[in-house]
Coordinates of C-alpha atoms in Angstrom, one line a residue:
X1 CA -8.0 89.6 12.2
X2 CA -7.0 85.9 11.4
X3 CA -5.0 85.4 8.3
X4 CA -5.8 83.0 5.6
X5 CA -3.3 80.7 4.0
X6 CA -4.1 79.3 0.8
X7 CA -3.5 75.3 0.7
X8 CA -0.5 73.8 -1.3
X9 CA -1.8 72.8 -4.8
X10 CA 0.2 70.2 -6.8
X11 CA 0.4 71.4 -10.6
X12 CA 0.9 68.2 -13.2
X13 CA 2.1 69.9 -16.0
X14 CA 1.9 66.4 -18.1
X15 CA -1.8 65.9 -17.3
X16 CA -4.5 66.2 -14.8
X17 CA -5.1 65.3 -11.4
X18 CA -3.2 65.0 -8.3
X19 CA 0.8 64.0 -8.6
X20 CA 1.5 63.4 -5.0
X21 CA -1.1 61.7 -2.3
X22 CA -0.4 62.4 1.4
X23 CA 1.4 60.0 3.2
X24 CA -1.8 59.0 5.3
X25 CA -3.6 57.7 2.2
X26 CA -0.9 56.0 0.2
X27 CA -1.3 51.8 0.3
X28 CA -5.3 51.9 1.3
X29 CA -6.6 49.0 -0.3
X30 CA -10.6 49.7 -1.0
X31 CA -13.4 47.0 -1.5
X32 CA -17.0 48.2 -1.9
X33 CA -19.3 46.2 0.2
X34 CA -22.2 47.6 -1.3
X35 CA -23.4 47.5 -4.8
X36 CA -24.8 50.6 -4.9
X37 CA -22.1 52.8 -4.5
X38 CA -20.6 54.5 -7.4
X39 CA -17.1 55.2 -6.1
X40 CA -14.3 56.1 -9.0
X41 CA -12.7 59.7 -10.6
X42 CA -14.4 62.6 -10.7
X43 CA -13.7 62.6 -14.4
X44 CA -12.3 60.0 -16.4
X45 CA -11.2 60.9 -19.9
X46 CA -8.6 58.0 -20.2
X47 CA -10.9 54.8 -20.9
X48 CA -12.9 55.0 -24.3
X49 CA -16.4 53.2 -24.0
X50 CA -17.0 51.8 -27.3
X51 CA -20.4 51.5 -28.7
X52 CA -21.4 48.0 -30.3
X53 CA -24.8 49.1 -32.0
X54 CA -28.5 48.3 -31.3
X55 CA -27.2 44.8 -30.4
X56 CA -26.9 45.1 -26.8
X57 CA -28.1 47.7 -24.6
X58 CA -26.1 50.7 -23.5
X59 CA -24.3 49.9 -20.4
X60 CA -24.0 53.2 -18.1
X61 CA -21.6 51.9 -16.0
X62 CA -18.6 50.6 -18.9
X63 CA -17.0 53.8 -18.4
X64 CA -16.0 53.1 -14.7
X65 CA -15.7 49.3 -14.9
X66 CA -12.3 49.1 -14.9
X67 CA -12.6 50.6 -11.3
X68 CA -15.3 49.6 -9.6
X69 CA -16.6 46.1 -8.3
X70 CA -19.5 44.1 -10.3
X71 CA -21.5 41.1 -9.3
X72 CA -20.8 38.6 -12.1
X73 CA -23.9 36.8 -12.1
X74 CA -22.9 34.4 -14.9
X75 CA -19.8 32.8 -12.9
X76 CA -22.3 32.3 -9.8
X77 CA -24.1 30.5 -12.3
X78 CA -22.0 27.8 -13.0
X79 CA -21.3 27.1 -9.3
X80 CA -23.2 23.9 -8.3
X81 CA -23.0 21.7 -5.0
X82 CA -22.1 17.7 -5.1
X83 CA -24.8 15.2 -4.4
X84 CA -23.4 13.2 -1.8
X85 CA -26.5 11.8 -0.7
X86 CA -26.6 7.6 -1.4
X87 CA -29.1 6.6 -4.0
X88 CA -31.5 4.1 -3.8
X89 CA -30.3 1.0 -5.9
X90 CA -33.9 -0.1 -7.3
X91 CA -35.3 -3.8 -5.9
X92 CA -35.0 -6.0 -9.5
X93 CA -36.5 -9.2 -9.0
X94 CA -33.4 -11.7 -9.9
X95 CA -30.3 -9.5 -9.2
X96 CA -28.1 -12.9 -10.3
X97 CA -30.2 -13.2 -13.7
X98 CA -28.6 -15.1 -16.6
X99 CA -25.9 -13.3 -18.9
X100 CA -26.7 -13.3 -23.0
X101 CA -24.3 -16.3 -23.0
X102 CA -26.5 -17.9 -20.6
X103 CA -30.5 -17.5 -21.6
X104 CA -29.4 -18.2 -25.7
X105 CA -32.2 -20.2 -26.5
X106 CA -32.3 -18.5 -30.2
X107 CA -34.5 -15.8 -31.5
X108 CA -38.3 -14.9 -32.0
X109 CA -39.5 -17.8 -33.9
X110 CA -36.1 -19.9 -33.3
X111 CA -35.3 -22.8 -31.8
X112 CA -35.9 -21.6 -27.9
X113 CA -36.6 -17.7 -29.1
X114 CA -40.0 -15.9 -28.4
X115 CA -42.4 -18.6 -30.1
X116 CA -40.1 -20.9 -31.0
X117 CA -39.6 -24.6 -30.0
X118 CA -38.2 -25.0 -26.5
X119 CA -38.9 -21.2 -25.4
X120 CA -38.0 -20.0 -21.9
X121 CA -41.6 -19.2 -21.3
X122 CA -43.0 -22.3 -22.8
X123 CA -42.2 -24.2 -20.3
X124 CA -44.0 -27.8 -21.0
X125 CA -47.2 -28.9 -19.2
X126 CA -46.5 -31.9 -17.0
X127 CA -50.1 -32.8 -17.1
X128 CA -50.5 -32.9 -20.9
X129 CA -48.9 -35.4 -22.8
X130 CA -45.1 -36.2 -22.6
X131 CA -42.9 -36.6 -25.9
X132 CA -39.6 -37.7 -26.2
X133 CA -39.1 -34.4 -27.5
X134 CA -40.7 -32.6 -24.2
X135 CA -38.7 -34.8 -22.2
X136 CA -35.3 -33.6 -23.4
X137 CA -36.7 -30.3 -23.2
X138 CA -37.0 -30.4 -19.6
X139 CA -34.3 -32.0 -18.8
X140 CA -32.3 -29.3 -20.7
X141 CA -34.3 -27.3 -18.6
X142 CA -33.1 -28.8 -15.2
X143 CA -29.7 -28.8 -16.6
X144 CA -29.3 -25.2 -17.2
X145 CA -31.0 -24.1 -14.0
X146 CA -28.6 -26.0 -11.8
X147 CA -26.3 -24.5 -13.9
X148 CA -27.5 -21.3 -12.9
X149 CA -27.9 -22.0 -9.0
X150 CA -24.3 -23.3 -9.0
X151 CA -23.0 -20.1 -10.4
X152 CA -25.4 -17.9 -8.7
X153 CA -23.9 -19.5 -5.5
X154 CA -20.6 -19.2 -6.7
X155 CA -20.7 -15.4 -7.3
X156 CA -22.3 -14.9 -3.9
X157 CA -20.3 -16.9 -2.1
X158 CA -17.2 -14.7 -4.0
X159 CA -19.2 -11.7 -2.4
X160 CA -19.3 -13.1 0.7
X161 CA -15.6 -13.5 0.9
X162 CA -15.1 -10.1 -0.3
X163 CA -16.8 -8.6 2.3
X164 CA -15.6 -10.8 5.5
X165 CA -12.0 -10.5 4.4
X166 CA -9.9 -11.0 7.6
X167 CA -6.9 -8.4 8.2
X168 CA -4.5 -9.4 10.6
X169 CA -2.4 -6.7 12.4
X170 CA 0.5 -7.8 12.6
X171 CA 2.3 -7.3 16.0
X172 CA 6.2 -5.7 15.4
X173 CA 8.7 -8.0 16.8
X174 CA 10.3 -4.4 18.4
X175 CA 8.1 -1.8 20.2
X176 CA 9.7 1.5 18.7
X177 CA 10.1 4.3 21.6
X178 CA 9.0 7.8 21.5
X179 CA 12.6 8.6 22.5
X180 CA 14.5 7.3 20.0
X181 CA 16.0 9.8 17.2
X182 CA 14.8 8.8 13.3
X183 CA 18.3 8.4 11.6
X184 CA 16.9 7.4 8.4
X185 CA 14.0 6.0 6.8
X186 CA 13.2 4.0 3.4
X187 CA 10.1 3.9 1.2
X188 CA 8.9 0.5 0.1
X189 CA 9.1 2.2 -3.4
X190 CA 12.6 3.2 -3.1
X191 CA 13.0 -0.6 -1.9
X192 CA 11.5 -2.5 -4.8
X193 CA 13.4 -0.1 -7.3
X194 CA 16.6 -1.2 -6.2
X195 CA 18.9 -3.7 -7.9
X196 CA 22.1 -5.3 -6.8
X197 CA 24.8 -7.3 -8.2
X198 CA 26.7 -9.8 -7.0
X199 CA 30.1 -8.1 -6.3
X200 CA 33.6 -9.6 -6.8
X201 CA 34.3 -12.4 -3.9
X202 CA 36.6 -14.6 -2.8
X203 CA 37.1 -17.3 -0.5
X204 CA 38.2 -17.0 2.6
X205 CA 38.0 -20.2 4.5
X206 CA 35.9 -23.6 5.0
X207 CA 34.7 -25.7 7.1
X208 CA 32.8 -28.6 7.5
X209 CA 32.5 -31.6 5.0
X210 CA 30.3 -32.3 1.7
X211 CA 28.8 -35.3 0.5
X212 CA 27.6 -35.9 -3.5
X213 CA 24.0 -34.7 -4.2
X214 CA 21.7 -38.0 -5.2
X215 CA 21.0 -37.2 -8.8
X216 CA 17.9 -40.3 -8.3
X217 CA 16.0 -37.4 -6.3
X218 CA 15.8 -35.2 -9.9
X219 CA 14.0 -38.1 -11.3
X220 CA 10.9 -38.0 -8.8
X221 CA 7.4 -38.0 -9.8
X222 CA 4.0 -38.1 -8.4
X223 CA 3.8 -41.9 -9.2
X224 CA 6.7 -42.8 -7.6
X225 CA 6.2 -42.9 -3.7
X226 CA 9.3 -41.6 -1.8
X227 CA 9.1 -41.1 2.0
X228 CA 11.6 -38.5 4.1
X229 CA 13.0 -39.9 6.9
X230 CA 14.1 -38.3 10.1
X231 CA 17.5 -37.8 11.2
X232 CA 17.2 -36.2 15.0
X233 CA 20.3 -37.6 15.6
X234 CA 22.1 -34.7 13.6
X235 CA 22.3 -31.1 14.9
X236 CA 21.8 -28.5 13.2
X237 CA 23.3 -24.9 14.2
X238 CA 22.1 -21.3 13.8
X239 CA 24.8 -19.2 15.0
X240 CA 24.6 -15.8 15.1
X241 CA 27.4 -13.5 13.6
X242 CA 29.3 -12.2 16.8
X243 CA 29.2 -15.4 18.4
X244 CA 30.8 -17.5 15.2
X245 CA 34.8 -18.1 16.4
X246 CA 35.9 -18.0 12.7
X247 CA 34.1 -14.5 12.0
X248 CA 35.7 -13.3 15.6
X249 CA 39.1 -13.9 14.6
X250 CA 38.8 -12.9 11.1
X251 CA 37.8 -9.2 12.5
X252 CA 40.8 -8.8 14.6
X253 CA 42.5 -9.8 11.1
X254 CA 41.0 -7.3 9.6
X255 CA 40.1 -8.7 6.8
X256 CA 36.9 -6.1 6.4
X257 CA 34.6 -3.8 7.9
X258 CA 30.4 -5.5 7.4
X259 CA 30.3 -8.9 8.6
X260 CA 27.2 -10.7 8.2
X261 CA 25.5 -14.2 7.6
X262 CA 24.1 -15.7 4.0
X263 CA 20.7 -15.7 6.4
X264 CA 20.6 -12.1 7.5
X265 CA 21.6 -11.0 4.3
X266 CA 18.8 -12.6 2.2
X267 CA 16.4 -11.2 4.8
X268 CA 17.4 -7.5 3.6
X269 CA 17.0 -8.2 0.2
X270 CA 14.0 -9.7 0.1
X271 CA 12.2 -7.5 2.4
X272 CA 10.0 -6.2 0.1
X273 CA 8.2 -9.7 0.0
X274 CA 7.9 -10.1 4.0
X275 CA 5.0 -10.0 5.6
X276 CA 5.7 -11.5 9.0
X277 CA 7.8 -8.7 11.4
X278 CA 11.3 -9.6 12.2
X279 CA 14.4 -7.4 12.9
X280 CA 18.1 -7.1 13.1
X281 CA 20.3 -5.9 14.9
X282 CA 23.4 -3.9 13.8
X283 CA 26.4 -3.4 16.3
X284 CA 29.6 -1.2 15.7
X285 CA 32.8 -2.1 17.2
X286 CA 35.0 0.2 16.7
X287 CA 35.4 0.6 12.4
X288 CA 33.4 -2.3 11.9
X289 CA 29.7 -3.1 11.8
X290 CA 28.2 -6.6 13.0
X291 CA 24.8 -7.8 11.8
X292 CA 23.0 -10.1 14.2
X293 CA 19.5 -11.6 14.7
X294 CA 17.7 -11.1 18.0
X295 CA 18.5 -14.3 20.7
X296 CA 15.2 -16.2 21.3
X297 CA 13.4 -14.9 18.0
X298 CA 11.9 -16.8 14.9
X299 CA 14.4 -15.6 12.3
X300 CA 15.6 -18.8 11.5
X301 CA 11.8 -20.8 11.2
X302 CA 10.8 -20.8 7.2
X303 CA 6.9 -19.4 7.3
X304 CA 4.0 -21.4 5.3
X305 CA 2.0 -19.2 3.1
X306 CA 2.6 -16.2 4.1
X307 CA 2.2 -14.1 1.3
X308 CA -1.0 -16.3 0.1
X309 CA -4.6 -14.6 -0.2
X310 CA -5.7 -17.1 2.9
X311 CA -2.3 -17.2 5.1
X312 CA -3.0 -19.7 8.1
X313 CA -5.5 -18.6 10.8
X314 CA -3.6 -17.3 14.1
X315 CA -6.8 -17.3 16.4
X316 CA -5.5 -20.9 18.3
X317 CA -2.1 -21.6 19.5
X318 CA -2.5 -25.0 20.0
X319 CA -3.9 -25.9 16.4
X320 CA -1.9 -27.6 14.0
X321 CA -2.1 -25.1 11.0
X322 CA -0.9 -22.2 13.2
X323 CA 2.1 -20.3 12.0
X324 CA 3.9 -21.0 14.4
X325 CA 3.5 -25.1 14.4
X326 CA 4.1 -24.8 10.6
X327 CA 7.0 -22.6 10.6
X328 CA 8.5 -25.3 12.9
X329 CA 7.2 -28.1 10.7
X330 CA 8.8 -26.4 7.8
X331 CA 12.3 -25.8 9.3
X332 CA 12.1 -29.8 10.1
X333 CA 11.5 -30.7 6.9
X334 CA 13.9 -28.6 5.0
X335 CA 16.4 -30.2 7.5
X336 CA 15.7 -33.5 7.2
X337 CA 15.4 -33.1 3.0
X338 CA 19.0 -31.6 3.3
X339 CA 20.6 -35.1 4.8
X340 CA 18.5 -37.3 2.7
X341 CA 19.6 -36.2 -0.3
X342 CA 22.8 -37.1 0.1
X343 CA 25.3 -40.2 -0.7
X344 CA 26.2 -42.3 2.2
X345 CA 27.5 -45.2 0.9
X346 CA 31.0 -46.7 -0.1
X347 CA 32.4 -44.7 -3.3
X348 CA 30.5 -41.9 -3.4
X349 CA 32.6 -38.7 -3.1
X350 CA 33.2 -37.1 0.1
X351 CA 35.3 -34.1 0.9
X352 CA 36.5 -33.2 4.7
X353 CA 37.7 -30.0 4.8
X354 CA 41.1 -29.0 7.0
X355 CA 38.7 -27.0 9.5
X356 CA 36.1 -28.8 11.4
X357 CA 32.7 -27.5 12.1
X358 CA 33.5 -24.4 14.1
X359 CA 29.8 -25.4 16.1
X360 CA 30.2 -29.0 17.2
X361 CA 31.8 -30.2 20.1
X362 CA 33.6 -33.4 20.1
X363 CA 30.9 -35.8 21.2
X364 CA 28.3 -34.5 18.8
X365 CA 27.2 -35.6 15.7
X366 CA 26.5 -32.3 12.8
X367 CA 24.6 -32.6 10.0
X368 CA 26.9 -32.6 6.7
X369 CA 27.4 -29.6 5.6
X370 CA 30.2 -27.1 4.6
X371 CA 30.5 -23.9 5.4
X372 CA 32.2 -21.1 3.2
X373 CA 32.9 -18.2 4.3
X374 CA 33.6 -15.4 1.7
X375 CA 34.9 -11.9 1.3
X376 CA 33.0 -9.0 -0.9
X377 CA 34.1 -6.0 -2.4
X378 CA 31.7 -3.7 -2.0
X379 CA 33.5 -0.6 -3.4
X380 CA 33.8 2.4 -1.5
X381 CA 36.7 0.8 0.4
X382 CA 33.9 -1.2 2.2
X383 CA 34.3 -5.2 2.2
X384 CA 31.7 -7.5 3.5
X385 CA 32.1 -11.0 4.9
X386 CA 29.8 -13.1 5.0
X387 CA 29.1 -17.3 6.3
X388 CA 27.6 -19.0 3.4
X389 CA 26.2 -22.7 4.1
X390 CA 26.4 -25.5 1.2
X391 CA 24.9 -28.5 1.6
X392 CA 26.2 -30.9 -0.9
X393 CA 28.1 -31.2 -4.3
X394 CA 26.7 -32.2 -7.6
X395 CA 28.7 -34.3 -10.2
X396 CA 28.0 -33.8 -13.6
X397 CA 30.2 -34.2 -16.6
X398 CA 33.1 -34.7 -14.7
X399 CA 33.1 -31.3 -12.6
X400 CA 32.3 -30.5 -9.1
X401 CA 29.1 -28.2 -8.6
X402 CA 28.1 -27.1 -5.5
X403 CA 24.2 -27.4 -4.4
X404 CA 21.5 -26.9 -1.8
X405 CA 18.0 -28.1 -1.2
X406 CA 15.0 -26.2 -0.4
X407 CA 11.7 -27.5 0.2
X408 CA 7.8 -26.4 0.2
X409 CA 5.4 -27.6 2.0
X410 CA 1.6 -28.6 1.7
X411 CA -0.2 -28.4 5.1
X412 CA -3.9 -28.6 4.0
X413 CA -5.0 -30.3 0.9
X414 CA -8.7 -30.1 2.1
X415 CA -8.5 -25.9 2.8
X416 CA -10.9 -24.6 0.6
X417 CA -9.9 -23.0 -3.0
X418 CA -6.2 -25.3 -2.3
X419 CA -5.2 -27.7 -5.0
X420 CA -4.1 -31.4 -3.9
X421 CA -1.0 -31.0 -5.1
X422 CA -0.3 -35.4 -5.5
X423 CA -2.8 -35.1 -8.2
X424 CA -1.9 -32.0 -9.7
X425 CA 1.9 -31.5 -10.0
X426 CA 2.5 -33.5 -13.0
X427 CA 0.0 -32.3 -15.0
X428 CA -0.9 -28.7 -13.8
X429 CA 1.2 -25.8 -14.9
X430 CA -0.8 -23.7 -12.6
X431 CA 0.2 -25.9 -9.5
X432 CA 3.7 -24.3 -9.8
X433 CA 2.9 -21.1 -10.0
X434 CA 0.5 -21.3 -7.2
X435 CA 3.6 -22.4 -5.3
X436 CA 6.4 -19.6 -6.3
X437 CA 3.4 -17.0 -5.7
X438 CA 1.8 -18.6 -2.2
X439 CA 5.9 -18.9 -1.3
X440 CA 7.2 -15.9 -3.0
X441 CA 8.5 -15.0 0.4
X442 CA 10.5 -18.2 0.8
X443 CA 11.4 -18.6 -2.8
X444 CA 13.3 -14.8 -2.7
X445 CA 15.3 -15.9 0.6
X446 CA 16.2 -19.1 -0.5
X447 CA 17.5 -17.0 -4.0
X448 CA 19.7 -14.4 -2.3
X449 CA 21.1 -17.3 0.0
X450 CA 22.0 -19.2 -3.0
X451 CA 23.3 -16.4 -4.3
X452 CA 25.6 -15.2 -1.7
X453 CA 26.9 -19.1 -1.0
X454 CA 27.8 -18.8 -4.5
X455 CA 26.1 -22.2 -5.5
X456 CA 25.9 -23.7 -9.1
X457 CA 22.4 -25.8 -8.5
X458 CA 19.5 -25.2 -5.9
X459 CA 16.6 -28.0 -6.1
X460 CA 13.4 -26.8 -4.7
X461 CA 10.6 -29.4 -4.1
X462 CA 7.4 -30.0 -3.3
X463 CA 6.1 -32.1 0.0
X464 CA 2.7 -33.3 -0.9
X465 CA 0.9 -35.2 2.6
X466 CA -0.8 -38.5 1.8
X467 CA -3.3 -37.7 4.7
X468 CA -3.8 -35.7 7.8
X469 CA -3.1 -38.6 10.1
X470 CA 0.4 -38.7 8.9
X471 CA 1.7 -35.8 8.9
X472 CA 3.0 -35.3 12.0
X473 CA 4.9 -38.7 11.0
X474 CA 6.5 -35.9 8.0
X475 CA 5.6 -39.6 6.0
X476 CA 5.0 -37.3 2.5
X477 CA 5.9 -37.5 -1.0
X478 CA 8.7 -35.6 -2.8
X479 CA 8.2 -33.8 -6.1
X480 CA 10.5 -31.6 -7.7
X481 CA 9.6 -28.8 -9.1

């Protein structure tokens, strides 16, 4: 006869139930998937259910609610879906209608109001009989609804321009590979946060000559008719840093480690305000790091509005407002203005420097100009040299102060929204801001250039074309700004 063997029964002698589950039970997570099933203890004398009166009803299930799963209908309640659907915008008859400031004719009873003299409504019958007074009423009339057209086109033609905004892509001067390993990478926020101080320099060497500035070029107005002249029979050098003889020999001095030009190093600090793609290239020999610009590229043309609303279209080469045409007619210019504004003649001062112009060969004729190469301590035990070019020297008060010129150009008096800046320069603040915002770009460059060289002056001004036909003559008038 089988034997039977009582279970093993857990005894809590703190309380009831069960101390100890088996193994194959412990961690089972539970969710009811159907409302109606009552799943909880067999007997639950833990949780108190609390009456609250004859206001509400009796709940059956508050003694369990702690354990079992309950539809709460009032959160579904508040769940609602988004309208994404686009409303229809209803038809109004004038959408362009005339603001309060525009239909104030007066009120009811008044002077152009709802039954007054001159109403909008009333409008005067051209068959009845004309007074002088119905006369200047409708010509008050025509007046204000020309006035109306011409803002009506205004605002649509604002619209228009909105909506048929041209975005150029711009095409990177450097088509980056898929194999190339990311070293490092900047924000533009990181970028425009930055600040930087001129460090402690000295002078290393220079080269070249310089002539005095002509202070008479300060004095320039609108009214007073000053044409540039060309000088093509002065060259004009961009050297690159590794190929300069006086930067080569003062690296096997080692005199530091980052050698650079005044060029590329206004280029990095005003990067934040470019908007045309250009690149340089950094080589390390040995300890030392070169930066150089890319042979055959455009880093040396100034640009012509390029950070304006309109920049210059790009859709023909061969026209004469393409970037490219007035990137070369601005480097021209700012050449030509740089040997202009200059003393030639007997007894004005003129300095010649031990060195020569490390660029020109014997036969050739280079613009005046100095350059100054100078030495920064960068801290760190990093020193920087850099070639800084100065164009001329400025004598006031008896002491020597060295300055450069920079230029801006017009290209298009007759482009729509432009100012013609021969009427407007001497009598329109807004003229100059136009020009430091349309050549913020330029204007930053030309700063951190300044900067670097070290110079106590630099003169911008303003070309202003007398007409089209001329221009390519570079026959325009000077203003300084």
């Amino acid at each position: 006869m089988a034997s039977y063997e009582t279970p093993r029964v857990d005894v809590n002698a703190n309380g009831w139930g069960p101390t100890v589950l088996p193994e194959q039970f412990l961690n089972v997570p539970y969710a009811p998937f159907n409302k109606g099933d009552k799943l909880g203890k067999a007997a639950d004398f833990v949780s108190n259910y609390a009456p609250r009166g004859s206001r509400y009803a009796r709940d059956p299930s508050g003694v369990n609610a702690e354990f079992q799963y309950k539809h709460d209908s009032k959160e579904d309640a508040t769940f609602q879906l988004v309208d994404t659907s686009k409303g229809t915008r209803p038809k109004t008859e004038d959408r362009l209608r005339p603001t309060w400031n525009q239909q104030r004719f007066g009120g009811r009873g008044g002077r152009g109001g709802r039954g007054g003299r001159g109403s909008y409504g009333d409008k005067p019958d051209p068959n009845g009989p004309t007074t002088s007074s119905a006369q200047l009423r409708m010509k008050g009339m025509q007046k204000q609804n020309k006035r109306w057209d011409r803002l009506s086109n205004a605002r649509r033609a604002l619209t228009f321009r909105r909506r048929d905004e041209v975005h150029v892509d711009r095409v990177a001067s450097v088509m980056v590979q898929a194999s190339w390993n990311l070293v490092d990478q900047f924000e533009m926020q990181q970028l425009t946060k930055l600040q930087a101080n001129i460090p402690k320099s000295e002078d290393l060497k220079w080269c070249g000559e310089l002539r005095e500035f002509d202070a008479s070029f300060d004095r320039i107005t609108s009214r007073s008719n000053t044409r540039v002249h060309r000088y093509d029979d002065r060259d004009f050098y961009y050297v690159t840093t590794t190929d300069d003889p006086i930067i080569e020999d003062l690296a096997q001095q080692g005199e530091a480690t980052v050698f650079a030009t005044d060029a590329i190093l206004a280029h990095l600090m005003a990067c934040t305000r470019s908007v045309f793609p250009w690149d340089i290239v950094a080589q390390r020999v040995n300890n030392m790091v070169f930066f150089d610009k890319r042979d055959e590229s455009n880093f040396d043309l100034l640009t012509v509005n390029e950070n304006a609303s309109d920049p210059p279209n790009q859709e023909d080469p061969e026209h004469m407002n393409h970037p490219d045409r007035l990137s070369l007619e601005a480097t021209m210019i700012n050449q030509n203005l740089s040997q202009q504004v200059l003393k030639t003649a007997n007894g004005a001062f003129y300095k010649k420097f031990d060195e020569p112009n490390p660029f020109a060969s014997e036969d050739a004729k280079p613009a005046s100009g100095a350059y100054r190469y100078r030495k920064f301590d960068l801290g760190g035990g990093l020193n920087l040299v850099a070639r800084c070019e100065v164009q001329g020297v400025a004598l006031k008060k008896g002491k020597q102060q060295y300055v450069s010129t920079f230029a801006l150009n017009e290209y298009d008096p007759k482009f729509p929204g432009s100012i013609e800046w021969r009427k407007k320069i001497d009598s329109q603040v807004r003229l100059r801001r136009f020009c430091r915002n349309v050549y913020a770009w330029c204007i930053f460059v030309c700063m951190w250039v300044a900067m670097c060289a070290g110079l106590d002056e630099c003169s911008h001004c303003i070309y202003a074309i007398p007409t089209l036909l001329v221009r390519k003559k570079h026959g325009m008038k000077v203003c300084y700004m």
